[in-house]
Structures are given as structure tokens and as C-alpha cells.
Amino acid sequence: MNEFKDLDPILHSQLRLAVMSILISVKEAEFIYLKEKTNATAGNLSVQINKLKEAEYIEVIKQFKDNYPQTICKITKKGRKAFEEYVKAIQDYLKMGAKK
């Protein structure tokens, strides 16, 4: 294999990649938890979560808990597969770089 694969543009964003990295290791995460872990602003995180949702990489559940709105994010099968392929592509980049 000589060519560098294209990296998934959805995942090739620092904040979206951070969100996916968190979600890959937990069953689900609340918006506030993701906000704290990524140090993102609520507005920016909301935009990036919507992009991941539109790509069907995550599922977003909006509900109420103790009369307060709650947003929960879960990774989908498609999202897990895309994340694994992205990680493999990065590993391939690193291997090819080491060969030169």
C-alpha cells in the first residue's frame, strides 16, 4: 500500500474527534459531561454534535430530568465503524511516514 487514504472529514475536526473518542468508550454521555471533558463552549459543541448526528455517527436523545432539559449522546454502529476506520487510516499514515 503506497497511498495515503483520505481521512473522514467528519472526524477530522478536533472537537468532533474528541466527542467520538469519549463516546467510543462509554455507553452514552450527557451534553454537560462532553462539554466539561472537551472544554468546548456550549454553542460550538452543539454545532459539532449536530454534524455528527447528521452523519449518523451519533444518536442524540433529548429528554427531561427533574424538570431540566437533558441531552444524551450515543455512538451508532456507523459511527463506531467510521471511528475505527479513521484510527486505522491514521495508523497507516504513521507507518508510511516511518518507512521513509
Backbone as JSON Lines, residues from 0, in Angstrom:
{"i":0,"aa":"M","n":[0.85,-1.19,0.0],"ca":[0.0,0.0,0.0],"c":[0.89,1.24,0.0]}
{"i":1,"aa":"N","n":[0.78,2.06,-1.03],"ca":[1.62,3.25,-1.17],"c":[0.88,4.55,-0.94]}
{"i":2,"aa":"E","n":[-0.42,4.5,-1.03],"ca":[-1.18,5.75,-0.97],"c":[-1.71,6.05,0.41]}
{"i":3,"aa":"F","n":[-1.76,7.32,0.69],"ca":[-2.42,7.78,1.92],"c":[-3.91,7.82,1.65]}
{"i":4,"aa":"K","n":[-4.69,7.2,2.54],"ca":[-6.14,7.22,2.39],"c":[-6.67,8.59,2.8]}
{"i":5,"aa":"D","n":[-7.78,8.97,2.19],"ca":[-8.44,10.21,2.62],"c":[-8.96,10.01,4.03]}
{"i":6,"aa":"L","n":[-8.79,11.02,4.85],"ca":[-9.32,10.96,6.21],"c":[-10.75,11.47,6.21]}
{"i":7,"aa":"D","n":[-11.59,10.83,6.98],"ca":[-13.0,11.2,7.09],"c":[-13.11,12.66,7.54]}
{"i":8,"aa":"P","n":[-13.66,13.54,6.69],"ca":[-13.74,14.96,7.05],"c":[-14.64,15.22,8.26]}
{"i":9,"aa":"I","n":[-15.58,14.33,8.52],"ca":[-16.45,14.5,9.69],"c":[-15.62,14.31,10.97]}
{"i":10,"aa":"L","n":[-14.74,13.32,10.95],"ca":[-13.94,13.03,12.15],"c":[-12.66,13.85,12.21]}
{"i":11,"aa":"H","n":[-12.28,14.45,11.09],"ca":[-11.03,15.19,11.04],"c":[-11.22,16.63,11.53]}
{"i":12,"aa":"S","n":[-11.84,16.73,12.66],"ca":[-12.07,18.0,13.36],"c":[-11.76,17.7,14.82]}
{"i":13,"aa":"Q","n":[-10.97,18.53,15.43],"ca":[-10.51,18.24,16.79],"c":[-11.66,17.98,17.76]}
{"i":14,"aa":"L","n":[-12.68,18.84,17.74],"ca":[-13.77,18.69,18.71],"c":[-14.64,17.46,18.39]}
{"i":15,"aa":"R","n":[-14.95,17.25,17.1],"ca":[-15.76,16.08,16.75],"c":[-15.01,14.8,17.08]}
{"i":16,"aa":"L","n":[-13.71,14.78,16.83],"ca":[-12.9,13.61,17.14],"c":[-12.85,13.38,18.66]}
{"i":17,"aa":"A","n":[-12.77,14.45,19.43],"ca":[-12.77,14.34,20.89],"c":[-14.1,13.75,21.38]}
{"i":18,"aa":"V","n":[-15.2,14.24,20.84],"ca":[-16.52,13.72,21.22],"c":[-16.62,12.23,20.9]}
{"i":19,"aa":"M","n":[-16.2,11.85,19.71],"ca":[-16.25,10.45,19.31],"c":[-15.33,9.59,20.17]}
{"i":20,"aa":"S","n":[-14.18,10.12,20.53],"ca":[-13.23,9.38,21.38],"c":[-13.84,9.09,22.74]}
{"i":21,"aa":"I","n":[-14.59,10.04,23.26],"ca":[-15.27,9.84,24.55],"c":[-16.39,8.82,24.39]}
{"i":22,"aa":"L","n":[-17.2,9.0,23.35],"ca":[-18.37,8.14,23.17],"c":[-18.0,6.7,22.84]}
{"i":23,"aa":"I","n":[-16.85,6.49,22.22],"ca":[-16.44,5.13,21.85],"c":[-16.19,4.29,23.11]}
{"i":24,"aa":"S","n":[-15.87,4.97,24.22],"ca":[-15.5,4.23,25.44],"c":[-16.6,4.19,26.5]}
{"i":25,"aa":"V","n":[-17.7,4.88,26.26],"ca":[-18.82,4.87,27.23],"c":[-20.11,4.5,26.5]}
{"i":26,"aa":"K","n":[-21.08,4.02,27.24],"ca":[-22.35,3.64,26.62],"c":[-23.07,4.88,26.08]}
{"i":27,"aa":"E","n":[-23.05,5.94,26.88],"ca":[-23.68,7.19,26.5],"c":[-23.09,8.3,27.36]}
{"i":28,"aa":"A","n":[-23.26,9.55,26.91],"ca":[-22.74,10.68,27.68],"c":[-23.68,11.86,27.56]}
{"i":29,"aa":"E","n":[-23.84,12.56,28.68],"ca":[-24.66,13.77,28.69],"c":[-23.89,14.91,28.06]}
{"i":30,"aa":"F","n":[-24.62,15.85,27.49],"ca":[-24.03,17.04,26.87],"c":[-23.08,17.75,27.84]}
{"i":31,"aa":"I","n":[-23.51,17.91,29.08],"ca":[-22.69,18.63,30.08],"c":[-21.36,17.9,30.32]}
{"i":32,"aa":"Y","n":[-21.42,16.58,30.37],"ca":[-20.2,15.77,30.54],"c":[-19.25,15.99,29.36]}
{"i":33,"aa":"L","n":[-19.8,15.95,28.14],"ca":[-18.98,16.17,26.94],"c":[-18.39,17.58,26.95]}
{"i":34,"aa":"K","n":[-19.18,18.54,27.37],"ca":[-18.73,19.94,27.44],"c":[-17.56,20.08,28.41]}
{"i":35,"aa":"E","n":[-17.69,19.45,29.57],"ca":[-16.61,19.51,30.57],"c":[-15.35,18.81,30.08]}
{"i":36,"aa":"K","n":[-15.51,17.63,29.48],"ca":[-14.36,16.84,29.03],"c":[-13.61,17.49,27.86]}
{"i":37,"aa":"T","n":[-14.35,18.19,27.0],"ca":[-13.72,18.77,25.8],"c":[-13.34,20.24,25.99]}
{"i":38,"aa":"N","n":[-13.79,20.86,27.07],"ca":[-13.57,22.3,27.29],"c":[-14.13,23.16,26.16]}
{"i":39,"aa":"A","n":[-15.16,22.68,25.51],"ca":[-15.78,23.42,24.41],"c":[-16.86,24.35,24.94]}
{"i":40,"aa":"T","n":[-17.18,25.37,24.16],"ca":[-18.32,26.21,24.52],"c":[-19.59,25.43,24.18]}
{"i":41,"aa":"A","n":[-20.66,25.75,24.84],"ca":[-21.93,25.05,24.58],"c":[-22.35,25.2,23.13]}
{"i":42,"aa":"G","n":[-22.19,26.41,22.58],"ca":[-22.59,26.65,21.19],"c":[-21.78,25.84,20.2]}
{"i":43,"aa":"N","n":[-20.46,25.84,20.35],"ca":[-19.6,25.09,19.43],"c":[-19.86,23.59,19.56]}
{"i":44,"aa":"L","n":[-19.97,23.1,20.79],"ca":[-20.23,21.68,21.0],"c":[-21.56,21.28,20.37]}
{"i":45,"aa":"S","n":[-22.55,22.12,20.51],"ca":[-23.87,21.84,19.95],"c":[-23.8,21.72,18.42]}
{"i":46,"aa":"V","n":[-23.07,22.63,17.79],"ca":[-22.9,22.6,16.32],"c":[-22.21,21.3,15.89]}
{"i":47,"aa":"Q","n":[-21.14,20.93,16.61],"ca":[-20.37,19.73,16.24],"c":[-21.17,18.46,16.5]}
{"i":48,"aa":"I","n":[-21.95,18.44,17.56],"ca":[-22.82,17.29,17.83],"c":[-23.85,17.14,16.72]}
{"i":49,"aa":"N","n":[-24.39,18.26,16.26],"ca":[-25.36,18.2,15.15],"c":[-24.72,17.64,13.88]}
{"i":50,"aa":"K","n":[-23.47,18.0,13.61],"ca":[-22.78,17.48,12.43],"c":[-22.58,15.96,12.55]}
{"i":51,"aa":"L","n":[-22.23,15.51,13.74],"ca":[-22.07,14.06,13.96],"c":[-23.41,13.34,13.83]}
{"i":52,"aa":"K","n":[-24.47,13.99,14.31],"ca":[-25.82,13.42,14.21],"c":[-26.26,13.33,12.75]}
{"i":53,"aa":"E","n":[-26.03,14.4,11.98],"ca":[-26.39,14.42,10.56],"c":[-25.67,13.33,9.78]}
{"i":54,"aa":"A","n":[-24.43,13.03,10.19],"ca":[-23.65,11.98,9.54],"c":[-24.06,10.59,10.03]}
{"i":55,"aa":"E","n":[-25.0,10.55,11.0],"ca":[-25.48,9.32,11.62],"c":[-24.38,8.59,12.39]}
{"i":56,"aa":"Y","n":[-23.42,9.35,12.91],"ca":[-22.34,8.77,13.71],"c":[-22.74,8.69,15.18]}
{"i":57,"aa":"I","n":[-23.68,9.56,15.57],"ca":[-24.18,9.51,16.94],"c":[-25.7,9.65,16.93]}
{"i":58,"aa":"E","n":[-26.29,9.21,18.01],"ca":[-27.72,9.38,18.25],"c":[-27.85,10.4,19.38]}
{"i":59,"aa":"V","n":[-28.76,11.34,19.23],"ca":[-28.96,12.36,20.25],"c":[-30.36,12.2,20.83]}
{"i":60,"aa":"I","n":[-30.41,12.03,22.14],"ca":[-31.68,11.85,22.84],"c":[-31.91,13.07,23.71]}
{"i":61,"aa":"K","n":[-33.02,13.76,23.45],"ca":[-33.37,14.93,24.27],"c":[-34.54,14.54,25.16]}
{"i":62,"aa":"Q","n":[-34.37,14.78,26.44],"ca":[-35.4,14.42,27.41],"c":[-35.34,15.39,28.58]}
{"i":63,"aa":"F","n":[-36.2,15.16,29.55],"ca":[-36.19,15.98,30.76],"c":[-35.82,15.12,31.95]}
{"i":64,"aa":"K","n":[-35.02,15.69,32.83],"ca":[-34.63,15.02,34.08],"c":[-34.83,16.04,35.19]}
{"i":65,"aa":"D","n":[-35.72,15.74,36.11],"ca":[-36.04,16.68,37.21],"c":[-36.42,18.06,36.66]}
{"i":66,"aa":"N","n":[-37.26,18.09,35.65],"ca":[-37.75,19.33,35.02],"c":[-36.69,20.13,34.28]}
{"i":67,"aa":"Y","n":[-35.5,19.56,34.08],"ca":[-34.45,20.24,33.32],"c":[-34.2,19.47,32.03]}
{"i":68,"aa":"P","n":[-33.98,20.21,30.93],"ca":[-33.68,19.5,29.68],"c":[-32.35,18.76,29.8]}
{"i":69,"aa":"Q","n":[-32.33,17.57,29.21],"ca":[-31.13,16.74,29.24],"c":[-30.89,16.21,27.83]}
{"i":70,"aa":"T","n":[-29.65,16.34,27.37],"ca":[-29.27,15.83,26.06],"c":[-28.25,14.72,26.27]}
{"i":71,"aa":"I","n":[-28.57,13.56,25.72],"ca":[-27.67,12.41,25.84],"c":[-27.22,12.0,24.44]}
{"i":72,"aa":"C","n":[-25.93,11.71,24.31],"ca":[-25.36,11.29,23.04],"c":[-24.86,9.86,23.14]}
{"i":73,"aa":"K","n":[-25.11,9.09,22.08],"ca":[-24.64,7.71,21.99],"c":[-24.03,7.51,20.61]}
{"i":74,"aa":"I","n":[-22.97,6.73,20.56],"ca":[-22.36,6.42,19.26],"c":[-23.21,5.35,18.57]}
{"i":75,"aa":"T","n":[-23.32,5.44,17.25],"ca":[-24.07,4.45,16.48],"c":[-23.09,3.41,15.92]}
{"i":76,"aa":"K","n":[-23.63,2.33,15.35],"ca":[-22.77,1.33,14.7],"c":[-21.97,1.97,13.57]}
{"i":77,"aa":"K","n":[-22.66,2.82,12.8],"ca":[-21.99,3.53,11.69],"c":[-20.86,4.42,12.23]}
{"i":78,"aa":"G","n":[-21.11,5.09,13.35],"ca":[-20.11,5.95,13.96],"c":[-18.92,5.16,14.48]}
{"i":79,"aa":"R","n":[-19.19,4.02,15.1],"ca":[-18.12,3.17,15.62],"c":[-17.23,2.68,14.46]}
{"i":80,"aa":"K","n":[-17.87,2.26,13.37],"ca":[-17.13,1.77,12.2],"c":[-16.28,2.91,11.6]}
{"i":81,"aa":"A","n":[-16.87,4.09,11.47],"ca":[-16.16,5.24,10.91],"c":[-14.97,5.61,11.79]}
{"i":82,"aa":"F","n":[-15.16,5.56,13.12],"ca":[-14.09,5.89,14.05],"c":[-12.95,4.88,13.91]}
{"i":83,"aa":"E","n":[-13.3,3.6,13.86],"ca":[-12.27,2.55,13.73],"c":[-11.49,2.7,12.42]}
{"i":84,"aa":"E","n":[-12.2,3.02,11.33],"ca":[-11.53,3.22,10.04],"c":[-10.63,4.45,10.07]}
{"i":85,"aa":"Y","n":[-11.07,5.49,10.76],"ca":[-10.28,6.71,10.89],"c":[-8.98,6.42,11.65]}
{"i":86,"aa":"V","n":[-9.11,5.7,12.77],"ca":[-7.93,5.35,13.57],"c":[-6.97,4.5,12.74]}
{"i":87,"aa":"K","n":[-7.51,3.55,11.97],"ca":[-6.65,2.7,11.14],"c":[-5.94,3.55,10.07]}
{"i":88,"aa":"A","n":[-6.66,4.49,9.47],"ca":[-6.05,5.36,8.46],"c":[-4.9,6.18,9.06]}
{"i":89,"aa":"I","n":[-5.1,6.69,10.27],"ca":[-4.04,7.45,10.95],"c":[-2.84,6.54,11.22]}
{"i":90,"aa":"Q","n":[-3.11,5.31,11.67],"ca":[-2.02,4.36,11.92],"c":[-1.25,4.08,10.62]}
{"i":91,"aa":"D","n":[-1.97,3.96,9.51],"ca":[-1.32,3.73,8.21],"c":[-0.44,4.93,7.83]}
{"i":92,"aa":"Y","n":[-0.92,6.13,8.09],"ca":[-0.12,7.34,7.82],"c":[1.18,7.26,8.61]}
{"i":93,"aa":"L","n":[1.08,6.9,9.88],"ca":[2.26,6.85,10.74],"c":[3.24,5.77,10.27]}
{"i":94,"aa":"K","n":[2.72,4.63,9.85],"ca":[3.58,3.55,9.35],"c":[4.29,3.97,8.08]}
{"i":95,"aa":"M","n":[3.56,4.62,7.17],"ca":[4.16,5.06,5.9],"c":[5.19,6.14,6.16]}
{"i":96,"aa":"G","n":[4.92,7.02,7.09],"ca":[5.88,8.07,7.42],"c":[7.17,7.5,8.0]}
{"i":97,"aa":"A","n":[7.04,6.43,8.78],"ca":[8.2,5.81,9.41],"c":[9.07,5.08,8.4]}
{"i":98,"aa":"K","n":[8.48,4.64,7.27],"ca":[9.22,3.89,6.25],"c":[10.15,4.78,5.44]}
{"i":99,"aa":"K","n":[9.86,6.08,5.42],"ca":[10.64,6.97,4.55],"c":[11.89,7.47,5.19]}
